[in-house]
Every structure is written in C-alpha cells, then in structure tokens.
Coordinates of N, CA and C in Angstrom, one line a residue:
X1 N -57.5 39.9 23.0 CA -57.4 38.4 22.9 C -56.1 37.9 23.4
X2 N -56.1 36.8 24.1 CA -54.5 36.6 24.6 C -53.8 35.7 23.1
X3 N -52.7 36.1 23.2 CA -51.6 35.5 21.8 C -51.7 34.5 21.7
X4 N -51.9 33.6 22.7 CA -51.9 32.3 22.8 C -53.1 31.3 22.7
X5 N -54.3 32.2 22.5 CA -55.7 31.8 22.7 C -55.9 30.8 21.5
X6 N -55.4 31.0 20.1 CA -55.9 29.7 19.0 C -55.0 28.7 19.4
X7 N -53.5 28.5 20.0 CA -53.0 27.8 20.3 C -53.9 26.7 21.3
X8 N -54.0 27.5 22.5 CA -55.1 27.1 23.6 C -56.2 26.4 23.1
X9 N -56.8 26.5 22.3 CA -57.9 25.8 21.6 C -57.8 25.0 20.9
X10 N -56.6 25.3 20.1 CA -56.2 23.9 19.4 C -55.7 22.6 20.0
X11 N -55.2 23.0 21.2 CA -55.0 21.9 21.9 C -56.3 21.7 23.3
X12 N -57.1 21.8 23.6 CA -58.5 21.8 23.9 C -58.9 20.6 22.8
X13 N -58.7 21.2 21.7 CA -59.6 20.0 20.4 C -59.1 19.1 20.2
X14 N -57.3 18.8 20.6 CA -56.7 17.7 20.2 C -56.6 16.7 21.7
X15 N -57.3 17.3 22.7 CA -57.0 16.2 23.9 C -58.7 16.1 24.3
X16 N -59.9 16.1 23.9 CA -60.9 16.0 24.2 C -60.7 14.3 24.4
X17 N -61.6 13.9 25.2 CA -62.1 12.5 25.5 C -62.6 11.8 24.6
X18 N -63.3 11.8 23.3 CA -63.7 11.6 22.3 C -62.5 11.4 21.7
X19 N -61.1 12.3 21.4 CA -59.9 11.9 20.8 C -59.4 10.8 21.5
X20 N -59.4 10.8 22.7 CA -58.5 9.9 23.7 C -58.9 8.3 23.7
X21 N -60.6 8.4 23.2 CA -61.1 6.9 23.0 C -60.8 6.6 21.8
X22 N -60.8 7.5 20.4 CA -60.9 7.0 19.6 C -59.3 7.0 18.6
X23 N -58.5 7.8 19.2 CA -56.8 7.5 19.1 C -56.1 7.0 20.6
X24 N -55.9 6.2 20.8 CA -55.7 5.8 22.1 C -53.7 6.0 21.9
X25 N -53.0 7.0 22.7 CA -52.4 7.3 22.6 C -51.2 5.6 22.7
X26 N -51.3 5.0 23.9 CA -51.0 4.3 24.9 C -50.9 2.5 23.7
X27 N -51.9 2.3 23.1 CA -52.3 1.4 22.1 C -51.2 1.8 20.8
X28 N -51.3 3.1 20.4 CA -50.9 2.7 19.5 C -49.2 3.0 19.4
X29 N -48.7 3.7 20.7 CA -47.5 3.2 20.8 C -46.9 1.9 21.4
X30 N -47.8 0.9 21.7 CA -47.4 -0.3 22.1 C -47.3 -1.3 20.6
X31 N -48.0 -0.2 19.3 CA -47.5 -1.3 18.1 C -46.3 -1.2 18.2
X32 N -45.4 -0.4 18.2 CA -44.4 -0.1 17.9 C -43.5 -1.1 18.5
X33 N -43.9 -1.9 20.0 CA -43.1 -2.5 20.6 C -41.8 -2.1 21.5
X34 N -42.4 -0.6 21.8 CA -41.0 0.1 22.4 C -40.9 -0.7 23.5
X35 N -39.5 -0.8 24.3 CA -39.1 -1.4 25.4 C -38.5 -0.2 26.2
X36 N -38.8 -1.5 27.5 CA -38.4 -0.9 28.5 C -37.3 0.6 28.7
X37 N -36.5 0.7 28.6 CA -35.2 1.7 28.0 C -34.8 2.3 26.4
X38 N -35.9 2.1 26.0 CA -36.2 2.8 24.7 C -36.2 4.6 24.4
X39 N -35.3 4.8 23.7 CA -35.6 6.4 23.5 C -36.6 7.1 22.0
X40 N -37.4 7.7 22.9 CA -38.2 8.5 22.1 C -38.4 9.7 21.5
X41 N -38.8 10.2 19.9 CA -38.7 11.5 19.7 C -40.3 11.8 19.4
X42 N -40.6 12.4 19.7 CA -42.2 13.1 19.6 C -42.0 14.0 19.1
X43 N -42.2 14.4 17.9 CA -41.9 15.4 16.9 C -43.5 16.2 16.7
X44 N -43.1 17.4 17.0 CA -44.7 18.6 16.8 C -45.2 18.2 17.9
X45 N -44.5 17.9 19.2 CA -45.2 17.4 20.3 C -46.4 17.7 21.0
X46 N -47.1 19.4 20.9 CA -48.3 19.9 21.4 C -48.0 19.7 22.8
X47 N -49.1 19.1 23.3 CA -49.0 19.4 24.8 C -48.8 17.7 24.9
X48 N -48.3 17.0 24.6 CA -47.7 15.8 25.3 C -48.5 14.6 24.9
X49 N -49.3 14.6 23.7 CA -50.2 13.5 23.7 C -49.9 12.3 23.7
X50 N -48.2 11.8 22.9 CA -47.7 10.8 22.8 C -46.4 11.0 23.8
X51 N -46.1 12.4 24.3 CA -45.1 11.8 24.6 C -44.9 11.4 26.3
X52 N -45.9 11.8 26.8 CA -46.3 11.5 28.2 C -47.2 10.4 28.5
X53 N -47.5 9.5 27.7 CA -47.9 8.2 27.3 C -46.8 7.2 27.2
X54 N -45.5 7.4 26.1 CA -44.2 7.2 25.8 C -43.4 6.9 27.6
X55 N -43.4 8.3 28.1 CA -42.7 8.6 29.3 C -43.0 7.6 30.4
X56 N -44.4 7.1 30.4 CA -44.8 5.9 31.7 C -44.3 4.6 30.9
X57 N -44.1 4.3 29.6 CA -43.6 2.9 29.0 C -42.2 3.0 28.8
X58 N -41.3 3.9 29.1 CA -39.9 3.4 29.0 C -39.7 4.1 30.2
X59 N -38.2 4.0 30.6 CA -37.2 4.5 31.6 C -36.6 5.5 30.6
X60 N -36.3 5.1 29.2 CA -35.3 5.9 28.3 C -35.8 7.0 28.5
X61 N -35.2 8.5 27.3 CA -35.5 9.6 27.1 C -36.6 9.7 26.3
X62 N -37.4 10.3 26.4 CA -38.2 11.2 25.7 C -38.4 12.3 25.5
X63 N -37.9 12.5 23.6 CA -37.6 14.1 23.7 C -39.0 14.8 22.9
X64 N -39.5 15.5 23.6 CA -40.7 16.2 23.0 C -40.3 17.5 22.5
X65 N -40.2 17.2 21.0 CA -39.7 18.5 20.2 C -41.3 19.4 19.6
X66 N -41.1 20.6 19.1 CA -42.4 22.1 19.1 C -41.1 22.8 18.7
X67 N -41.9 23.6 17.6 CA -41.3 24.9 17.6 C -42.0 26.2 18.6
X68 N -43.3 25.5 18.8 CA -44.0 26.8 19.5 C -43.6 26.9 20.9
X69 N -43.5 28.3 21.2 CA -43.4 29.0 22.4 C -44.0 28.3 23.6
X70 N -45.8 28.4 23.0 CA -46.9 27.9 24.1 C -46.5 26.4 24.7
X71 N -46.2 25.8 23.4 CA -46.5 24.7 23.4 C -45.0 24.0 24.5
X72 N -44.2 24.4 24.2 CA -42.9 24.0 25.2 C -43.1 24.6 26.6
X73 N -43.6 25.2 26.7 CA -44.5 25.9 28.2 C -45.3 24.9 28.9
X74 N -46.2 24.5 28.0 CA -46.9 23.4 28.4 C -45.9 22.2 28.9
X75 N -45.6 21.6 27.9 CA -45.0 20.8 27.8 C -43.8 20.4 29.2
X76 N -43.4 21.3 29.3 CA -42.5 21.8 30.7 C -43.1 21.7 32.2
X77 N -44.8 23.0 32.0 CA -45.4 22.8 33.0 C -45.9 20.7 33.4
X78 N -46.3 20.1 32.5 CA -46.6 19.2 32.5 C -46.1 18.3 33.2
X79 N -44.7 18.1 32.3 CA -44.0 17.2 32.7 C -43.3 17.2 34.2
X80 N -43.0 18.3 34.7 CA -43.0 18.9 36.0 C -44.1 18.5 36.9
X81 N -45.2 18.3 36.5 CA -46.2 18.3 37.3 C -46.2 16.8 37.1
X82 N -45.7 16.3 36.1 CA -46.1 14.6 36.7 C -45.1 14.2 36.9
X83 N -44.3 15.2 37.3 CA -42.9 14.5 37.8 C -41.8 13.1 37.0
X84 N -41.9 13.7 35.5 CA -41.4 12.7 34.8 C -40.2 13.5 34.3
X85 N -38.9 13.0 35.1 CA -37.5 13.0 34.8 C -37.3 12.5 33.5
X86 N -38.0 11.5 32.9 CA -37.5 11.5 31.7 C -37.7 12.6 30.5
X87 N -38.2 13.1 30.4 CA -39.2 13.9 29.3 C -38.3 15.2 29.2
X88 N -37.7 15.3 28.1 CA -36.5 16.6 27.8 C -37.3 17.1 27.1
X89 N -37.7 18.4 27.1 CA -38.4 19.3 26.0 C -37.6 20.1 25.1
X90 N -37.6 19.8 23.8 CA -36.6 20.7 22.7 C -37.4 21.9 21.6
X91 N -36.7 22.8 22.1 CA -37.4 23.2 20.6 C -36.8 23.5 19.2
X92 N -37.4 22.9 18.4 CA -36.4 22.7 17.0 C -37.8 22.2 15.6
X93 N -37.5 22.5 14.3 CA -38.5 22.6 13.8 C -39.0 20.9 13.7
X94 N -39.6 19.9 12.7 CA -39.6 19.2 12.1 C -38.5 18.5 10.7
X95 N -38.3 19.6 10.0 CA -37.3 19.9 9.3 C -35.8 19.4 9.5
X96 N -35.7 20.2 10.8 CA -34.2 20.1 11.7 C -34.2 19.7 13.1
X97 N -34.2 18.7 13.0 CA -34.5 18.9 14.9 C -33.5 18.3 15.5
X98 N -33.5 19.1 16.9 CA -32.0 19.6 17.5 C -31.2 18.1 18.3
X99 N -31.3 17.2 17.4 CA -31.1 16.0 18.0 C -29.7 15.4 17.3
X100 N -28.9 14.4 17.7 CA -28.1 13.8 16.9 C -28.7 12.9 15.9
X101 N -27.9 12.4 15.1 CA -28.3 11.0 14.4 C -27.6 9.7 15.3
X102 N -29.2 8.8 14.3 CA -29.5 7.7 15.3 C -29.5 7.5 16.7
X103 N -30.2 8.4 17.4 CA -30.6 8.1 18.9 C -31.9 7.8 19.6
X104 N -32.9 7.6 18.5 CA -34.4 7.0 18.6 C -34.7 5.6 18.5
X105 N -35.1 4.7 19.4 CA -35.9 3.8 18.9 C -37.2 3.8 18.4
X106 N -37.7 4.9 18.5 CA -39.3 5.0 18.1 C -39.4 7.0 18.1
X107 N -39.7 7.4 16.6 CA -40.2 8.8 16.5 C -41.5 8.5 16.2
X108 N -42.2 9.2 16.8 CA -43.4 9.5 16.4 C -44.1 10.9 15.5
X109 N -44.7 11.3 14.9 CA -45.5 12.3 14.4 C -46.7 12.2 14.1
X110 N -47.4 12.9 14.8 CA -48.5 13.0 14.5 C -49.8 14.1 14.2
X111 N -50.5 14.0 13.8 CA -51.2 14.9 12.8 C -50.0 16.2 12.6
X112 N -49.0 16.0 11.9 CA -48.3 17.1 12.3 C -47.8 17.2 10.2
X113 N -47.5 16.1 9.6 CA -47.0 16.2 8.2 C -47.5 16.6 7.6
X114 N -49.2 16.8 7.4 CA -49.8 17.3 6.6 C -50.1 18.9 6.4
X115 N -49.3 19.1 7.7 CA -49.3 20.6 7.6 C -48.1 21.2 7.1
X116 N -46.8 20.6 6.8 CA -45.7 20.9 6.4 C -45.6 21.1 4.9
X117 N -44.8 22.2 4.2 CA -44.6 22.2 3.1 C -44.1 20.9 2.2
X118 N -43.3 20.8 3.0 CA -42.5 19.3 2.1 C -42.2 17.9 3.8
X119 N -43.5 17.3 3.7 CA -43.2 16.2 4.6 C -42.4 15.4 4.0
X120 N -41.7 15.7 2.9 CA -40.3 14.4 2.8 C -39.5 14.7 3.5
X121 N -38.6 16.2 4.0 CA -37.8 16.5 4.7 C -37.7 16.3 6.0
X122 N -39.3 16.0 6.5 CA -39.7 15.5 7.6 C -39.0 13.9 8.0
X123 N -39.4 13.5 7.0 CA -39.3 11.8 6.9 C -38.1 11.5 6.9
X124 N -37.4 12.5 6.0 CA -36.1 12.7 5.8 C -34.9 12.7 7.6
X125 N -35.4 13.4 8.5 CA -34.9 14.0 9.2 C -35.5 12.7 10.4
X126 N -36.4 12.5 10.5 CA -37.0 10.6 11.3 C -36.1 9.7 11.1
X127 N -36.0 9.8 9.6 CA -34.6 8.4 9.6 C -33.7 8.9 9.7
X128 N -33.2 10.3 9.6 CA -31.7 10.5 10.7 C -31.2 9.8 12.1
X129 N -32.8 10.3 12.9 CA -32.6 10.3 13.7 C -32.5 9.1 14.5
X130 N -33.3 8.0 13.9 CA -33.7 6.6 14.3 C -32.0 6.0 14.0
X131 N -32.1 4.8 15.2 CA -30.9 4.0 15.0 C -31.5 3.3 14.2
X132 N -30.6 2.6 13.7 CA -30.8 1.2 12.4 C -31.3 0.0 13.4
X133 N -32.7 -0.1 12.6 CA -33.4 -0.9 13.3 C -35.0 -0.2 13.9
X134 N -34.3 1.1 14.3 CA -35.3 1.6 15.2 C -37.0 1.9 14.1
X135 N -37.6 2.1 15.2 CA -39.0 2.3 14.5 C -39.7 3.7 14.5
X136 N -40.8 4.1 13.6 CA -41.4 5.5 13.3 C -42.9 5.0 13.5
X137 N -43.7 5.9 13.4 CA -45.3 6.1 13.9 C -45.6 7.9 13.2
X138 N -46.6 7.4 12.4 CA -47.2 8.7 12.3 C -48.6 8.5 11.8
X139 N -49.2 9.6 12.6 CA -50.6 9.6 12.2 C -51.3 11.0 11.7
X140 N -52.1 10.2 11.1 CA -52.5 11.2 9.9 C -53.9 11.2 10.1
X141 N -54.8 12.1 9.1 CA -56.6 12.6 9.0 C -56.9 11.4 7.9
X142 N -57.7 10.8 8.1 CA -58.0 9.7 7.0 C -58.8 10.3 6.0
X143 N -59.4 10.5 6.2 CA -60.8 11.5 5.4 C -60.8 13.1 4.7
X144 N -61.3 13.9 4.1 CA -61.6 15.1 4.1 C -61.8 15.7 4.8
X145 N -62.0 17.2 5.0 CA -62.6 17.7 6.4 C -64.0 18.0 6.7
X146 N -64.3 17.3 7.3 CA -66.0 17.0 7.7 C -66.9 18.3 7.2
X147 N -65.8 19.7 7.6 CA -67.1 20.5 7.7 C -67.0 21.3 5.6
X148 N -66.0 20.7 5.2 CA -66.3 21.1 3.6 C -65.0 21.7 3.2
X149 N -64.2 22.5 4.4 CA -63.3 23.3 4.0 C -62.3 22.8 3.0
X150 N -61.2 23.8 3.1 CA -59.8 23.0 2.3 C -59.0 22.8 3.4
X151 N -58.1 22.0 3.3 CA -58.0 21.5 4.2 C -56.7 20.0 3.9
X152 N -55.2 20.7 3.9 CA -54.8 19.4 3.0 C -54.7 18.5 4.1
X153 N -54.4 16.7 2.9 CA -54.2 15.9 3.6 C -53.6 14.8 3.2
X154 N -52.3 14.2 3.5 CA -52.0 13.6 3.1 C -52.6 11.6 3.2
X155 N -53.0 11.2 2.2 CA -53.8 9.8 2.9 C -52.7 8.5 2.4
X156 N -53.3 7.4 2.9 CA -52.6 6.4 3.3 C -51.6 6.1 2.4
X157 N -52.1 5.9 1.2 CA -51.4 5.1 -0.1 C -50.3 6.4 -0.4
X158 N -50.2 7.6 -0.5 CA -49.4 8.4 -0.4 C -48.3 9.1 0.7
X159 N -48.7 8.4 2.0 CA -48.1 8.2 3.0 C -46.8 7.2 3.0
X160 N -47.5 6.2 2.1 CA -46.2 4.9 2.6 C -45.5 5.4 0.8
X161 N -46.2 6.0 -0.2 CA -45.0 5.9 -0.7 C -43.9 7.1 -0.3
X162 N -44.5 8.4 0.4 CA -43.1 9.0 0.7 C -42.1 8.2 1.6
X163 N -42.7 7.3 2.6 CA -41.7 6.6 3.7 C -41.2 5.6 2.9
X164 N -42.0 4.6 2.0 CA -40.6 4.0 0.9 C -39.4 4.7 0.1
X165 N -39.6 6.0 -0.5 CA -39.0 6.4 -1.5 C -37.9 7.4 -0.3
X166 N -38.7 7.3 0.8 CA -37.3 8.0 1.8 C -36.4 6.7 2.6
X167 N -36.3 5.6 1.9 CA -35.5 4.4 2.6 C -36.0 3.5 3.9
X168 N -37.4 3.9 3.7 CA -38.3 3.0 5.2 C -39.0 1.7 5.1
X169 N -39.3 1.0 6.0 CA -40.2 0.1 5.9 C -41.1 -0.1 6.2
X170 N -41.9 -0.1 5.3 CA -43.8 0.3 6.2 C -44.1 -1.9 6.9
X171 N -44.0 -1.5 7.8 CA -44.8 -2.7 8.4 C -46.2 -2.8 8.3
X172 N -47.0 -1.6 8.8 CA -48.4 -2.0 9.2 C -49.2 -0.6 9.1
X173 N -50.1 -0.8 8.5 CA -51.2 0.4 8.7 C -52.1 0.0 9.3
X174 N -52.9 1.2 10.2 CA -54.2 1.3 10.6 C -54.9 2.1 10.2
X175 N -56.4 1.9 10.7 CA -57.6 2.6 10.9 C -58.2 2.7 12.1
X176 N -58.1 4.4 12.6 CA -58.9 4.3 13.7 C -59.8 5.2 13.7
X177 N -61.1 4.5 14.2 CA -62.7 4.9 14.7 C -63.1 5.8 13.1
X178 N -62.6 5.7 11.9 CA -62.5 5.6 10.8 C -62.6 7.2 10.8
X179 N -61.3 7.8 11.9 CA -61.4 8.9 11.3 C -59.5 9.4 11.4
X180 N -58.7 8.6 12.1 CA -57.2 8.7 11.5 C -56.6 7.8 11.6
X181 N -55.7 7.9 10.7 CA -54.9 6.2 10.2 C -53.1 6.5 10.9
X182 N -52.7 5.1 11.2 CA -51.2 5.5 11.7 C -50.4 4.4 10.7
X183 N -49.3 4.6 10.4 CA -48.5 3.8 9.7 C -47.3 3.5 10.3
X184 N -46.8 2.0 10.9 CA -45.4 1.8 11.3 C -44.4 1.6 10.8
X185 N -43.0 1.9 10.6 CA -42.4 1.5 9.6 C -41.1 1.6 10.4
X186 N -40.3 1.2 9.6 CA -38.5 0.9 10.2 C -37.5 1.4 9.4
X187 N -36.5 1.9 10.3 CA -35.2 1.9 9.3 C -34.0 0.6 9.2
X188 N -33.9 0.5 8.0 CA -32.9 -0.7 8.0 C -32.1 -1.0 9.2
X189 N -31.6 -2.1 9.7 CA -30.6 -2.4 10.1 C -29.2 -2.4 9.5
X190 N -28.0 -1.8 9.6 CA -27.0 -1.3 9.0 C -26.5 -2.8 8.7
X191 N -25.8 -3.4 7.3 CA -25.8 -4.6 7.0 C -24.1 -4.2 7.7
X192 N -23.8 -5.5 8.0 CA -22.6 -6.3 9.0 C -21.1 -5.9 7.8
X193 N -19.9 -5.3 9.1 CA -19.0 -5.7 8.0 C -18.6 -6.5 7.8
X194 N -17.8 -6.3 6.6 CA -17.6 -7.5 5.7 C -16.3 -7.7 6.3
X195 N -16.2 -9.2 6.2 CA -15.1 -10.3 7.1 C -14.0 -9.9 6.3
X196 N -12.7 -9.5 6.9 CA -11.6 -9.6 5.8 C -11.3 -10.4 5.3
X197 N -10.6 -10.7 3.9 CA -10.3 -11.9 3.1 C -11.5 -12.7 3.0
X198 N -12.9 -12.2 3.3 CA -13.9 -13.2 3.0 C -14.7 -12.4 1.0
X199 N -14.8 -12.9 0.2 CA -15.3 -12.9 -0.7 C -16.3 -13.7 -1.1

C-alpha cells in the first residue's frame, strides 16, 4: 500500500463536487470581507481548499500551514501549477504555528478542531496571530456521523463558547446544505493610548 494512500483519499473525500456545491469555499470566505491585500492563515490546510480560493481574492500572503508531509507536497505542487506567488506553504502544527503575532487579517480552520485534543490552544494560537481587528472562520460537522460511528464533534453552541472564553467575537454563524456550520468572529481592536495628562 503506498504511505500516503489514506491521506490520498482523504483528500479525494474532502474536494468531491458535492463538497464544493455544498461548502462553497469562495462564499464563505467573502463573509469574512477580506480585502484586496489582506493576509491569510489557513491552518490544517490539506490540499488548498480555502487557501487557493483566498489566493485569487487578495494580492496579500497566504500562508497554508499542515503538519503533514503529503499534504505540503501537494500543496507546493499546486500552487506551482496555478502559478500563485502568493501562497507560502508552512509546516507547523495547529498548536504552534510557525508564524509571528498579529499578521493575519483572516485565519481560517476548517474541519480541522474537532480533531485536536484541546481546540482552545488552537483558538488560542488564531488570536495570536490575527492583528487587532482582524478576523477568524472555522468550520465545523454540524451533525453526528451519518454512518453511526464515534466520531467527535465539536457543535455550534460549544464552538462560540470556546472563541468567547478565548477573548473573540462571534459575529455570525452558519448553516450549510445542513451538513457544516462556520462561525465568524474577531479579535478586538487594541483600545487607543491614553492622551497624556488626559484623565
């Protein structure tokens, strides 16, 4: 069997046409409102589903972070082939990723938290990296798993309270094709300093 073969399949399952109608990559980072020169982090990137979506709506960077091997291969081959200079491929976990603080206007994550031991450190590490102001996207499994298994999952109402209790702003949740939900939210704006001699 090649090493790489459940990888290969898992992304097979996550780019079918049936995903692409019913998460529309393209849609749901336009909630977000990224602009023109906006920088992006795609966190658990796979093979590019948001971040080569991301890459045709800004000029900024887009860093598509993986810890996997395959998956930065891809990711590499890809972007290479669509000839998109912006698209930096990192590899670095969720946890830690190999980025500075505050240099994102928009991170995304997707189906990626529910597989983490502790998605607060996740959350945790989104609002490092977002500037004050900037905005997050993550999407999640709405439902159970169809075929019975176990199968965790984090759902909506438990979603926004990890991103409140980690200092976020939930603006907006969705539902889509009622089978994954995405939630937008912000990190503060850093409050102004204080005027000297002003009390």
């Amino acid at each position: 069997m090649d090493d790489n073969q459940a990888e290969r399949e898992g992304l097979n399952r996550l780019e079918t046409e049936e995903r692409l109608k019913g998460l529309p990559p393209r849609q749901l980072l336009e909630l977000s409102g990224l602009g023109l020169n906006g920088t992006v982090v795609d966190i658990g990137a796979g093979g590019g589903y948001f971040s080569f979506p991301a890459a045709a709506m800004t000029m900024g960077t887009v860093y598509a972070v993986d810890v996997s091997a395959f998956m930065l291969e891809v990711l590499s081959q890809r972007a290479a082939g669509r000839g998109l200079s912006n698209v930096q491929v990192l590899k670095g976990p969720a946890e830690k990723l190999p980025l500075d603080d505050g240099v994102a206007d928009l991170a995304v994550a997707s189906l990626l938290l529910h597989i983490m031991e502790s998605p607060e450190e996740a959350i945790e590490e989104i609002r490092r990296v977002l500037k004050p102001g900037g905005k997050g996207l993550v999407v999640e499994w709405l439902h159970p798993r169809s075929d019975g298994r176990p199968g965790h999952r984090i759902y909506p109402e438990t979603m926004i309270r990890y991103l409140e209790w980690g200092g976020l702003t939930v603006l907006r949740s969705d539902d889509w094709e009622d089978t994954y939900y995405s939630v937008l939210f912000q990190k503060a704006c850093e409050s102004a300093a204080p005027i000297p001699g002003d009390s």
